[in-house]
XYZ file of C-alpha atoms in Angstrom:
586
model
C 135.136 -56.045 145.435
C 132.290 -54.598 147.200
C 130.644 -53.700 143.734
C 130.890 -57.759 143.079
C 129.154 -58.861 146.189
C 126.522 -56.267 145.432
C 126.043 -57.879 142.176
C 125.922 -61.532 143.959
C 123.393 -60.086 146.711
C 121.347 -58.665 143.331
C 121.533 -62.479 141.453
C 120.517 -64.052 144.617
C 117.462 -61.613 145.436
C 116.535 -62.453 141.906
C 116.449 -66.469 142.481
C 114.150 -65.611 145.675
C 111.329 -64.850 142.971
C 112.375 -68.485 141.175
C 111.702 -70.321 144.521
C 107.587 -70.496 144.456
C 108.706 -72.300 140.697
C 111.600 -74.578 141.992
C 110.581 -77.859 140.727
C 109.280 -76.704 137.534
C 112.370 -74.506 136.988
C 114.355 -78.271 137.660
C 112.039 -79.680 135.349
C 113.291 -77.336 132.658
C 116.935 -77.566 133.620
C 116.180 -81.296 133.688
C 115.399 -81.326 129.949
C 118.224 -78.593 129.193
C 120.458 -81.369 130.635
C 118.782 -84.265 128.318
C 118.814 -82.267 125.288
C 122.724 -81.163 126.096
C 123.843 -84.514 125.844
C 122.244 -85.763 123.337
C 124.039 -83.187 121.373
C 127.093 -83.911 123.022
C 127.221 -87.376 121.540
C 126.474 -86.783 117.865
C 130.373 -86.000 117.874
C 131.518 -89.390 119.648
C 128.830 -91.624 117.579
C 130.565 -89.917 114.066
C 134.134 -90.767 115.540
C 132.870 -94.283 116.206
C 131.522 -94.542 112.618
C 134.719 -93.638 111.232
C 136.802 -95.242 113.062
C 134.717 -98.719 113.037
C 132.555 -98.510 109.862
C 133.944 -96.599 107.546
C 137.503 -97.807 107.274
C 136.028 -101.322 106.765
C 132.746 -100.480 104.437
C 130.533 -101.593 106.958
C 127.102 -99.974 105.409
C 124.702 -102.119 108.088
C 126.884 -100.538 110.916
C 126.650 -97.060 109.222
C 123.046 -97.617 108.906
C 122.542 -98.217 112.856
C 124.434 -95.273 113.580
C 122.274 -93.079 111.646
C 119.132 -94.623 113.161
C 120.745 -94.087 116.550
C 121.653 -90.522 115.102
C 118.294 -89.768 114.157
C 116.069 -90.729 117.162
C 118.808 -88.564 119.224
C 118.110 -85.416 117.126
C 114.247 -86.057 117.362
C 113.959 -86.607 120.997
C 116.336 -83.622 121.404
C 114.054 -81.467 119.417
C 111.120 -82.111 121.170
C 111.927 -81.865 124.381
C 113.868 -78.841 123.312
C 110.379 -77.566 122.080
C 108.210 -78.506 125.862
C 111.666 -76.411 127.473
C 110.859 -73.422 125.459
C 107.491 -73.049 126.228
C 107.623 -74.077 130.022
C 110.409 -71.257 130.535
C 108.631 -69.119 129.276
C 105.564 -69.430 130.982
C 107.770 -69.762 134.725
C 109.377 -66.104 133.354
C 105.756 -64.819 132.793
C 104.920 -65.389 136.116
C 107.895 -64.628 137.634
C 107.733 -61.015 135.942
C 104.209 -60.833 136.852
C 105.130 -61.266 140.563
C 107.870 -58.542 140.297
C 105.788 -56.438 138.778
C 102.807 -56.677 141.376
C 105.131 -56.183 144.743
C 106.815 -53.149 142.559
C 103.343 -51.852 142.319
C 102.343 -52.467 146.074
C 105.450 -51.459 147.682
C 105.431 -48.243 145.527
C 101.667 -47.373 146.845
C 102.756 -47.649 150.522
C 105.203 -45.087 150.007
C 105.050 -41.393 151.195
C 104.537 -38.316 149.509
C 108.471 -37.509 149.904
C 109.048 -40.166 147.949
C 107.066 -39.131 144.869
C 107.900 -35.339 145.678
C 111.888 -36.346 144.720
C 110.649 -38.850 141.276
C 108.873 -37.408 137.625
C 106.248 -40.280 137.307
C 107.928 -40.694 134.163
C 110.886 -42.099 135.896
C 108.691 -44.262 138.553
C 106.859 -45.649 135.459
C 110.121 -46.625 133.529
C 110.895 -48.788 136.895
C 107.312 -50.589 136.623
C 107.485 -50.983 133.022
C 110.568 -50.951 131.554
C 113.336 -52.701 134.074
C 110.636 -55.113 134.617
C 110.864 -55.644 130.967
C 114.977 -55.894 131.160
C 114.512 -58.776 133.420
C 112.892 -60.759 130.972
C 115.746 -61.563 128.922
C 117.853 -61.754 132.429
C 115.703 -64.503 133.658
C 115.468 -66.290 130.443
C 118.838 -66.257 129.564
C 120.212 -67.230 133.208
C 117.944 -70.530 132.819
C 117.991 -71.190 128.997
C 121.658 -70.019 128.245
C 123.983 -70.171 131.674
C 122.962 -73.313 132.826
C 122.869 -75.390 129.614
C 125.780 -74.147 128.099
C 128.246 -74.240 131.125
C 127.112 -77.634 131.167
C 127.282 -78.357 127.594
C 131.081 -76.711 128.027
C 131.876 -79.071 131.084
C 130.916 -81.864 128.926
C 132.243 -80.935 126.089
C 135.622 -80.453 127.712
C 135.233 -83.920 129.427
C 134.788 -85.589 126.360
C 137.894 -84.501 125.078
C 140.439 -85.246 127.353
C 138.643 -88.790 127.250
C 139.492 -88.802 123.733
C 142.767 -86.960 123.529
C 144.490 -85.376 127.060
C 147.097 -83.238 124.482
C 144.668 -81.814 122.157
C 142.551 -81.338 124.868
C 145.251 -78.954 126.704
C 145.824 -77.303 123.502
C 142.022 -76.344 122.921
C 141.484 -74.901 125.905
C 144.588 -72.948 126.202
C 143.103 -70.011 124.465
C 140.320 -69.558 127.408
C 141.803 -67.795 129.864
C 142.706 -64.849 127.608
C 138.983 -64.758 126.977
C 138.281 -64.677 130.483
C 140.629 -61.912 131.569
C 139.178 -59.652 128.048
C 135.971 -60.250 129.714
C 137.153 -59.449 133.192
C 138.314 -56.491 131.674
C 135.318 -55.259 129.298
C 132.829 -55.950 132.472
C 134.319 -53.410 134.717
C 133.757 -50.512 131.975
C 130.296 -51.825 130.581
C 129.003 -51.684 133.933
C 129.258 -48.107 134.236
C 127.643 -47.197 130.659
C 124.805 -49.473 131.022
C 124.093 -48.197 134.358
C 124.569 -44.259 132.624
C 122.317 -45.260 129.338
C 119.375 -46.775 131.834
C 119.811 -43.445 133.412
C 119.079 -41.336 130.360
C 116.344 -43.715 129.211
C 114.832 -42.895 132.493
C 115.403 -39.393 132.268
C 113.786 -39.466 128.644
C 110.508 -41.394 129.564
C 110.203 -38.669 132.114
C 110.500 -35.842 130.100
C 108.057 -37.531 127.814
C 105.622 -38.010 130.441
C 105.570 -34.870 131.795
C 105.550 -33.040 128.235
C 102.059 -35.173 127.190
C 100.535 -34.217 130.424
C 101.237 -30.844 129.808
C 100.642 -30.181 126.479
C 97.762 -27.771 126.916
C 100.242 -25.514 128.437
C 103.130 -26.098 126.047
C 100.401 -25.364 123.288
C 98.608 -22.777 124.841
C 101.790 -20.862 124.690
C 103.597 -21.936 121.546
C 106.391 -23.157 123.389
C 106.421 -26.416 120.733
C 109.764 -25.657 119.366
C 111.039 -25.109 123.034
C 109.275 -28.683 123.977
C 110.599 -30.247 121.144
C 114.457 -29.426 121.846
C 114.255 -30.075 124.775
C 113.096 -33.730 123.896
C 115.293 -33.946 121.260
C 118.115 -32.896 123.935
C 117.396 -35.784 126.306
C 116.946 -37.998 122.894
C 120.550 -37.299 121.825
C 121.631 -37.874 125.327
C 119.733 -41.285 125.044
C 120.772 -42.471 122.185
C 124.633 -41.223 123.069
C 124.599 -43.548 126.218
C 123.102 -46.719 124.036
C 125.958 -46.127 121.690
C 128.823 -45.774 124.102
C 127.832 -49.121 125.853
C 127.221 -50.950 122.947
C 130.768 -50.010 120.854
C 132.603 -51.138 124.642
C 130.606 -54.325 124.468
C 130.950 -55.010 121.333
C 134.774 -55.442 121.543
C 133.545 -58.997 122.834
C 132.715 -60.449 119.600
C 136.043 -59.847 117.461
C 138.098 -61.052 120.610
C 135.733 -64.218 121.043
C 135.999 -65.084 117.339
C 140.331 -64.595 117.080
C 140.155 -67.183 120.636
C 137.759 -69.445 118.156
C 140.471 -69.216 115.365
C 143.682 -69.537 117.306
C 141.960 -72.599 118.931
C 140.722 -74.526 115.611
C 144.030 -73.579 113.822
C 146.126 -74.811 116.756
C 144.237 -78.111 117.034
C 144.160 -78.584 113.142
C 148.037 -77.982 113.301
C 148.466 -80.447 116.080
C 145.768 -82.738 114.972
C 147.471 -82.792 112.062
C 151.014 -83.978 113.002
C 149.610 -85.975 115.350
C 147.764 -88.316 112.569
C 150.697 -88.957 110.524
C 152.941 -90.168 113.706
C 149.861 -92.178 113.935
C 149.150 -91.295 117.470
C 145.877 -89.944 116.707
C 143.316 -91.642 114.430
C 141.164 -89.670 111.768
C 137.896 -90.807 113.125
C 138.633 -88.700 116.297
C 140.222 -85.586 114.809
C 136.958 -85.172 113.238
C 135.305 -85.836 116.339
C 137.714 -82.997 118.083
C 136.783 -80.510 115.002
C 133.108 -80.939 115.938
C 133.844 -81.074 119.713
C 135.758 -77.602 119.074
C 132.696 -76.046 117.332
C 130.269 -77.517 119.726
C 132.858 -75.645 122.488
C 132.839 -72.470 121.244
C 128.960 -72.418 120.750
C 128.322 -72.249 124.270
C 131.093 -70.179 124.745
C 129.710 -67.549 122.607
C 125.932 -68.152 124.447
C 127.926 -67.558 127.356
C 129.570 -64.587 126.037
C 126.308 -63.078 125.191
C 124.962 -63.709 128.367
C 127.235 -62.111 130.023
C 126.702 -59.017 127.860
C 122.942 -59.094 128.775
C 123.449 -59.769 132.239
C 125.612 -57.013 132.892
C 122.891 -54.497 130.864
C 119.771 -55.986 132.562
C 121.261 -56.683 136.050
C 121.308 -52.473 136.482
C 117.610 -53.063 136.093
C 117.592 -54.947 138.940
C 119.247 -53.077 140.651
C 117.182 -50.311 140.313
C 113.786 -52.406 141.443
C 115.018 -53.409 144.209
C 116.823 -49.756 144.871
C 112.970 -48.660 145.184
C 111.684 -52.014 147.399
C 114.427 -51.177 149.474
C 112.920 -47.881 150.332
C 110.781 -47.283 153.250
C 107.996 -45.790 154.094
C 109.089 -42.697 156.541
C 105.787 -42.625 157.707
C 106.064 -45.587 159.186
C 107.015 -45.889 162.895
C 108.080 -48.673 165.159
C 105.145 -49.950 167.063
C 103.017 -47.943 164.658
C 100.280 -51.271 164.521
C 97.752 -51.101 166.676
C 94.808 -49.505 164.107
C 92.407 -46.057 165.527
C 89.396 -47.162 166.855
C 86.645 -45.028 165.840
C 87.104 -41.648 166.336
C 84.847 -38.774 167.402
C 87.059 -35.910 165.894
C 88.889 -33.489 168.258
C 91.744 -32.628 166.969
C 94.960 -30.976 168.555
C 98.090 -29.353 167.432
C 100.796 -29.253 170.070
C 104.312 -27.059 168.694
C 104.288 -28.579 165.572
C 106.852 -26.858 163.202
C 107.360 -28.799 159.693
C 109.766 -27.894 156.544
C 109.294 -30.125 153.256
C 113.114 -30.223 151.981
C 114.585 -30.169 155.492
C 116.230 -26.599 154.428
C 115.577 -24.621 157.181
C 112.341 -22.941 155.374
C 109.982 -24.065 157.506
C 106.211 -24.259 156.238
C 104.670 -24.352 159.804
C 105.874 -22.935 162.530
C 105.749 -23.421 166.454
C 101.653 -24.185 165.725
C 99.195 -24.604 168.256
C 95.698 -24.908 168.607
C 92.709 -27.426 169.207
C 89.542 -28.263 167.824
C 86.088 -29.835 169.399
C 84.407 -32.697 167.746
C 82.057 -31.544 165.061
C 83.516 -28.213 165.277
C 83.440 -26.164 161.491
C 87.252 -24.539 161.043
C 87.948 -22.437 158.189
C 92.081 -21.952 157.126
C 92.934 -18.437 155.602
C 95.779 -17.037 154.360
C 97.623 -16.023 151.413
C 99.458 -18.516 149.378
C 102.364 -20.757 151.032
C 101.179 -19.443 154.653
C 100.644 -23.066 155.505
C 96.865 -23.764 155.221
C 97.918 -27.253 152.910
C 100.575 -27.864 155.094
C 98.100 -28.285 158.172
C 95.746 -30.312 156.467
C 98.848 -32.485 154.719
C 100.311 -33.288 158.549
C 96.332 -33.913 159.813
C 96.236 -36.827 157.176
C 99.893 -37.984 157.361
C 101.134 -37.096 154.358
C 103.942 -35.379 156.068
C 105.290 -36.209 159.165
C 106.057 -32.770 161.439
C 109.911 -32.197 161.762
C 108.894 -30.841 165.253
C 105.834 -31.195 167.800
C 102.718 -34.191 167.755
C 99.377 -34.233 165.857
C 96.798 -35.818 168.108
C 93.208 -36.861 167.271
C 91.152 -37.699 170.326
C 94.089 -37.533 172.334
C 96.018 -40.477 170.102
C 99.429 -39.101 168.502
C 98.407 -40.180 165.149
C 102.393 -41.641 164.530
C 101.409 -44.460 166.688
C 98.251 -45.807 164.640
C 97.925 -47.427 161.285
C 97.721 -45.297 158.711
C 95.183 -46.940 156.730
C 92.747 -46.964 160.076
C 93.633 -42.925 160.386
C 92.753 -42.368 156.342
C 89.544 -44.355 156.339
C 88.107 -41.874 158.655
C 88.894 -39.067 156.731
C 87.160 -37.197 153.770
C 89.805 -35.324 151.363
C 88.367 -33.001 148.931
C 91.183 -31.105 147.222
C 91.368 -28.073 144.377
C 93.201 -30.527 141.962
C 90.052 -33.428 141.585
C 91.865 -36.611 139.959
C 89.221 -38.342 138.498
C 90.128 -41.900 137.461
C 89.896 -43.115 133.424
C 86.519 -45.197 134.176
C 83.194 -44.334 134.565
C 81.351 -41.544 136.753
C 80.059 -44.271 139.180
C 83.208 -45.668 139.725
C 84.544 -42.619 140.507
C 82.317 -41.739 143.131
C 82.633 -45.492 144.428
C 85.990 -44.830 145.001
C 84.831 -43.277 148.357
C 83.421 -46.437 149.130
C 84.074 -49.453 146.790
C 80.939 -51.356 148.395
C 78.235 -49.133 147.700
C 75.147 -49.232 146.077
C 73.942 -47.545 142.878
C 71.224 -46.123 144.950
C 73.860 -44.792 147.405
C 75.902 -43.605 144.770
C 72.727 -41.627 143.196
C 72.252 -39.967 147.023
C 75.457 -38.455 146.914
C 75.521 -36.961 143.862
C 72.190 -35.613 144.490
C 73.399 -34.040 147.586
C 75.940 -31.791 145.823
C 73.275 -31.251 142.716
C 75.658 -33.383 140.628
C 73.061 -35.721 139.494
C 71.120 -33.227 137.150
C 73.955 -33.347 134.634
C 75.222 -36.882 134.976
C 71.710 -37.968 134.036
C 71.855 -35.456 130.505
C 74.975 -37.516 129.782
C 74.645 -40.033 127.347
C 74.983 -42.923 129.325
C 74.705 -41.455 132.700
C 76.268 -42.467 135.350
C 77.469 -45.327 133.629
C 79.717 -42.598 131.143
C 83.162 -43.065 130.641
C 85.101 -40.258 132.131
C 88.410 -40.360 129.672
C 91.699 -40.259 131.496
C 91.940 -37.472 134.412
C 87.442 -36.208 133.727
C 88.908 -34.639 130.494
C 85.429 -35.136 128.748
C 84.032 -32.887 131.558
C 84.450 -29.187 132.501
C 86.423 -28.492 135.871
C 83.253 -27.908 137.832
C 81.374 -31.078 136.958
C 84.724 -32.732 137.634
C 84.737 -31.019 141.459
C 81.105 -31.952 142.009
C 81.875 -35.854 140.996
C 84.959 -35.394 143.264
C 82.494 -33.775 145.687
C 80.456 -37.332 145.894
C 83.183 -39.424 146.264
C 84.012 -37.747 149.468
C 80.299 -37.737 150.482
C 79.964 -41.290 149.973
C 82.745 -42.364 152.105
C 80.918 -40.999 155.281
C 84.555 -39.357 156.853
C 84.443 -38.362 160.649
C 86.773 -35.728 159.763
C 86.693 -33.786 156.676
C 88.622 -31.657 154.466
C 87.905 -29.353 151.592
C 90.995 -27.539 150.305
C 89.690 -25.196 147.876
C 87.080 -27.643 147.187
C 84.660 -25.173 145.562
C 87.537 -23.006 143.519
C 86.670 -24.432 140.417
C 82.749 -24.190 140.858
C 81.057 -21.011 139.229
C 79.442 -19.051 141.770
C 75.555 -20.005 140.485
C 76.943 -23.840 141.017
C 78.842 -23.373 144.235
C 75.454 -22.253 146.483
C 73.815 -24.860 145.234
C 76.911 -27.246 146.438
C 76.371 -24.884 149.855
C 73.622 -27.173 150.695
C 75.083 -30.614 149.659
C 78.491 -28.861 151.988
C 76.518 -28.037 155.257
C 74.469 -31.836 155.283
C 78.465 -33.340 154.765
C 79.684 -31.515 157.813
C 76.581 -31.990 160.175
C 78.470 -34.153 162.765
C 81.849 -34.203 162.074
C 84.833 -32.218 162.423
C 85.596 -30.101 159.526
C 88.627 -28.160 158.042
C 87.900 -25.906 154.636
C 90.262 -23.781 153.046
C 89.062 -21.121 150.813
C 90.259 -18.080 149.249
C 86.406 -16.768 148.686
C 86.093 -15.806 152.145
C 82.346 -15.058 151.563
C 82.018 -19.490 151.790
C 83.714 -19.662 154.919
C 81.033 -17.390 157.243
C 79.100 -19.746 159.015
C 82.387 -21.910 160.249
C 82.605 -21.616 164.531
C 86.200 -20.888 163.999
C 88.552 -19.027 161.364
C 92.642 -19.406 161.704
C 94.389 -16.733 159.978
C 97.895 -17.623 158.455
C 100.853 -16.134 157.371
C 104.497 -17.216 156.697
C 103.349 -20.525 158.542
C 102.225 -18.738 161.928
C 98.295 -18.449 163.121
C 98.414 -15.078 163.643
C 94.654 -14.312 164.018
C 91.245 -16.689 165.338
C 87.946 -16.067 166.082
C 84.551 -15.967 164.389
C 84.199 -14.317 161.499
C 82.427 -11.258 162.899
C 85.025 -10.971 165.973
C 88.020 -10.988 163.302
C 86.660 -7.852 161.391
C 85.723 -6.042 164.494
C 89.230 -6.733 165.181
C 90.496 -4.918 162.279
C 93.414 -7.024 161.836
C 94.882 -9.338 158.913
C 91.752 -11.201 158.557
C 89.818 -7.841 158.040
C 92.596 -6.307 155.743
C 91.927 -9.708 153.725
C 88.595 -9.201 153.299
C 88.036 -5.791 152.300
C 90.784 -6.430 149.797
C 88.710 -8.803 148.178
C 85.797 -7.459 148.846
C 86.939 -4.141 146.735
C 88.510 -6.562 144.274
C 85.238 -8.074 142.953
C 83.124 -4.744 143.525
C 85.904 -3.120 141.124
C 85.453 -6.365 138.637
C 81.636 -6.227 138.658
């Protein structure tokens, strides 16, 4: 029962999206109706015909009744023809809005929520159960309405004609109904399972295209290509499983179709030579039966799609029924313009909510404009700061403040606007180079955009490109090497003029002659504003007023970074480690 009114609550959610097109969605059912009975008469004007023409020769009257006949079946044909095409432009746009609040809804989401989904499976819901809907939306309009009212009809016309052969016709529908009843309640399930797997599949297949340098790189095709075939096989499994189940529909929908026309044939039958029932209308009745059953079957395959697309719909609104757990009550006034202090106050975070906690019990504060360099070996917790600073992450424990606001209780587009994000992994977007730096700030000039990448030495090999700044990048920078990527990356957070900034490893990918020319372009970004690098190349992080030391999520060391080697501590063990590395190397 519940499962039912989940299904109802789905259906109506769907017919919210139909409202903005009410009237010309009545339009179309308006001319659904016209063309229906139209149809439903051809039957009743070839009993009259019979029954008044026929038996007596009449050719003139014969004649009218065709004419009548054939201006019907035209009109019913065109409008038929102006119903097509407006449905399917309503369903276009209703798809298109779907579509467009998937998209929007998805981008407001946090990080958790993409953490816990392959983009594979997040694009299937975008793409492909938008897609399902198509045929839900069209056949809910085109098929349900016209045919339960062609059936309704239908039915009427009958007992007008005949109340006994009329009984006996639709005797044979509620064993249809209770087959379908019964068919539903296991389809459900399988179509729900297959949409699963076909999720699962577009997944896989994402993620094996993104990384097929490393599946290449080492020969692990064979072992990609099972493993594709595995979810394949599991894919194609679930299709067939639904469809055998559903397909029982069809041989128990054509035996209710025979029982019914043999039945009324018998009856009919007996019924003429008693004279109680005249020819003219037991051909009328044969007509009305196949004009019955029609719909019937429509029906019958509507139901079949809308119990494999509704699990579509389900799924959409699954996601648009998620929240944002960023998102706080009372969260809407927006951060003025900040100066940059920042504070930490007994902040402990864990990213599964396991116990393993990332960050632990932190503390500390930082001035305006102050220059703080993160240390640490990997998973101490240097990301996980900078990943709670921007609210990517919420802390399980303890308050993130900047200038004294707890940063829960602002807007979290006026808290990332004012922040510059350069990280180790630079996504470049499949357009061109100045659109990428734009991206820091959509409204700036191409003279603006020319500063920046001067300012990180970036322009020098734009310009040698063959169409400069104005060259298409390919999807993720792949036409350009990791360190021109950086640099680009590097401009885009330039441009956007942040009040606090980040680099997380934003100079790991740069060779070292590039990186101290970058130095400069680095040192002009943070003049003025409040800055947070992480680097393993501790040699880039000297000139920074402060250095944190981390490990297992705890600050265990801070200071300058001549006070932390006369300290002799973790800091110092950390950098004659690496200093001996590279002197070894060299």
């Amino acid at each position: 029962m519940e499962n039912k009114v989940h299904k109802w609550k789905t259906v109506r959610r769907l017919g919210d999206y139909i409202k903005p097109y009410k009237w010309k969605t009545l339009g179309v059912i308006l001319l659904l109706l016209i063309v229906m009975s139209c149809n439903t008469l051809n039957p009743y004007l070839m009993k009259v015909s019979i029954d008044r023409f026929v038996s007596i020769k009449d050719v003139k009257g014969l004649f009218s009744i065709g004419l009548v006949l054939v201006a019907i079946n035209i009109l019913a044909m065109l409008l038929s023809k102006i119903r097509i095409l407006s449905m399917s432009k309503i369903t276009n746009k209703v798809l298109i809005d779907i579509r467009h609040e998937l998209y929007t809804h998805i981008q407001t989401l946090s990080f958790s929520f993409f953490d816990n989904r392959p983009v594979g499976k997040i694009l299937s819901r975008v793409v492909g159960d938008v897609n399902a809907l198509q045929n839900l939306l069209n056949n809910s309009i085109v098929n349900l309405i016209p045919n339960i009212f062609t059936v309704s009809l239908v039915v009427i016309m009958m007992f007008i004609l005949n109340p006994i052969l009329a009984m006996i016709c639709v005797i044979v529908l509620p064993i249809l109904l209770g087959a379908m009843f019964f068919i539903e309640i296991k389809s459900n399930k399988l179509w729900s399972n297959y949409r699963e797997k076909r999720s699962t599949l577009l997944g896989y297949t994402h993620e094996a295209f993104s990384g097929m340098r490393v599946i290449q790189g080492f020969s692990r095709e064979k072992y990609a290509k099972e493993k594709f075939q595995e979810n394949l096989n599991a894919h194609g499994n679930g299709f067939l499983t639904a469809v055998k189940v559903q397909d029982y529909f069809w041989p128990i929908v054509d035996l209710c179709r025979g029982i019914g026309i043999s039945v009324v044939l018998f009856a009919g039958y007996r019924l003429v030579l008693k004279d109680s029932l005249s020819m003219g209308t037991l051909m009328a009745f044969i007509m009305y039966i196949e004009m019955l059953w029609r719909p019937i079957m429509n029906l019958a395959s509507f139901y079949n799609a809308f119990i494999t697309n509704l699990s579509a719909a389900e799924r959409i609104f699954d996601i648009l029924d998620t929240t944002n757990d960023m998102i706080v009550n009372g969260a809407t006034k927006k951060l003025p313009k900040i100066k940059g202090n920042i504070k930490f106050e007994n902040v402990t975070f864990s990213y599964e909510n396991d116990g393993i906690n990332a960050l632990k019990n932190t503390n500390f504060t930082l001035k305006a404009g102050e220059k703080v360099a993160l240390v640490g070996e990997t998973g101490a917790g240097k990301t996980t700061i900078t990943n709670l600073l921007s609210r990517f992450y919420d802390p399980t424990l303890g308050k993130v403040f900047i200038d004294g606001i707890d940063i829960r209780t602002v807007e979290l587009e006026s808290l990332r606007s004012q922040m510059g994000i350069m990280l180790q992994d630079s996504f470049l977007f499949s357009t061109t180079i100045k659109e990428n730096i734009k991206y820091g700030k959509l409204g700036a000039t191409d003279e603006e955009v020319i500063a920046a990448a001067k300012a990180v030495n970036a322009h020098s090999f734009i310009e040698k490109l063959e169409n400069g700044y104005d060259t298409e990048v390919n999807e993720r920078g792949s036409r350009l090497s990791l360190g021109q990527r950086q640099l680009i990356a590097f401009a885009r957070a330039l441009i956007a003029d942040p009040r606090i900034l980040i680099l997380d490893e934003a100079t790991a990918n740069i060779d070292t002659e590039t990186e101290r020319l970058v130095q400069e372009g680095i040192k002009k970004l943070m003049e003025g504003r409040t800055s947070i690098v992480i680097a393993h190349r501790l040699s880039t992080i000297r000139d920074c007023d402060k250095i944190f030391v981390l490990s297992h999520g705890e600050i265990v060391e801070q200071g300058t970074h001549e006070e932390l080697l006369r300290s002799k501590g973790y800091y110092y063990n950390l950098y004659c480690a690496q200093y001996s590395f590279l002197s070894e190397g060299a």
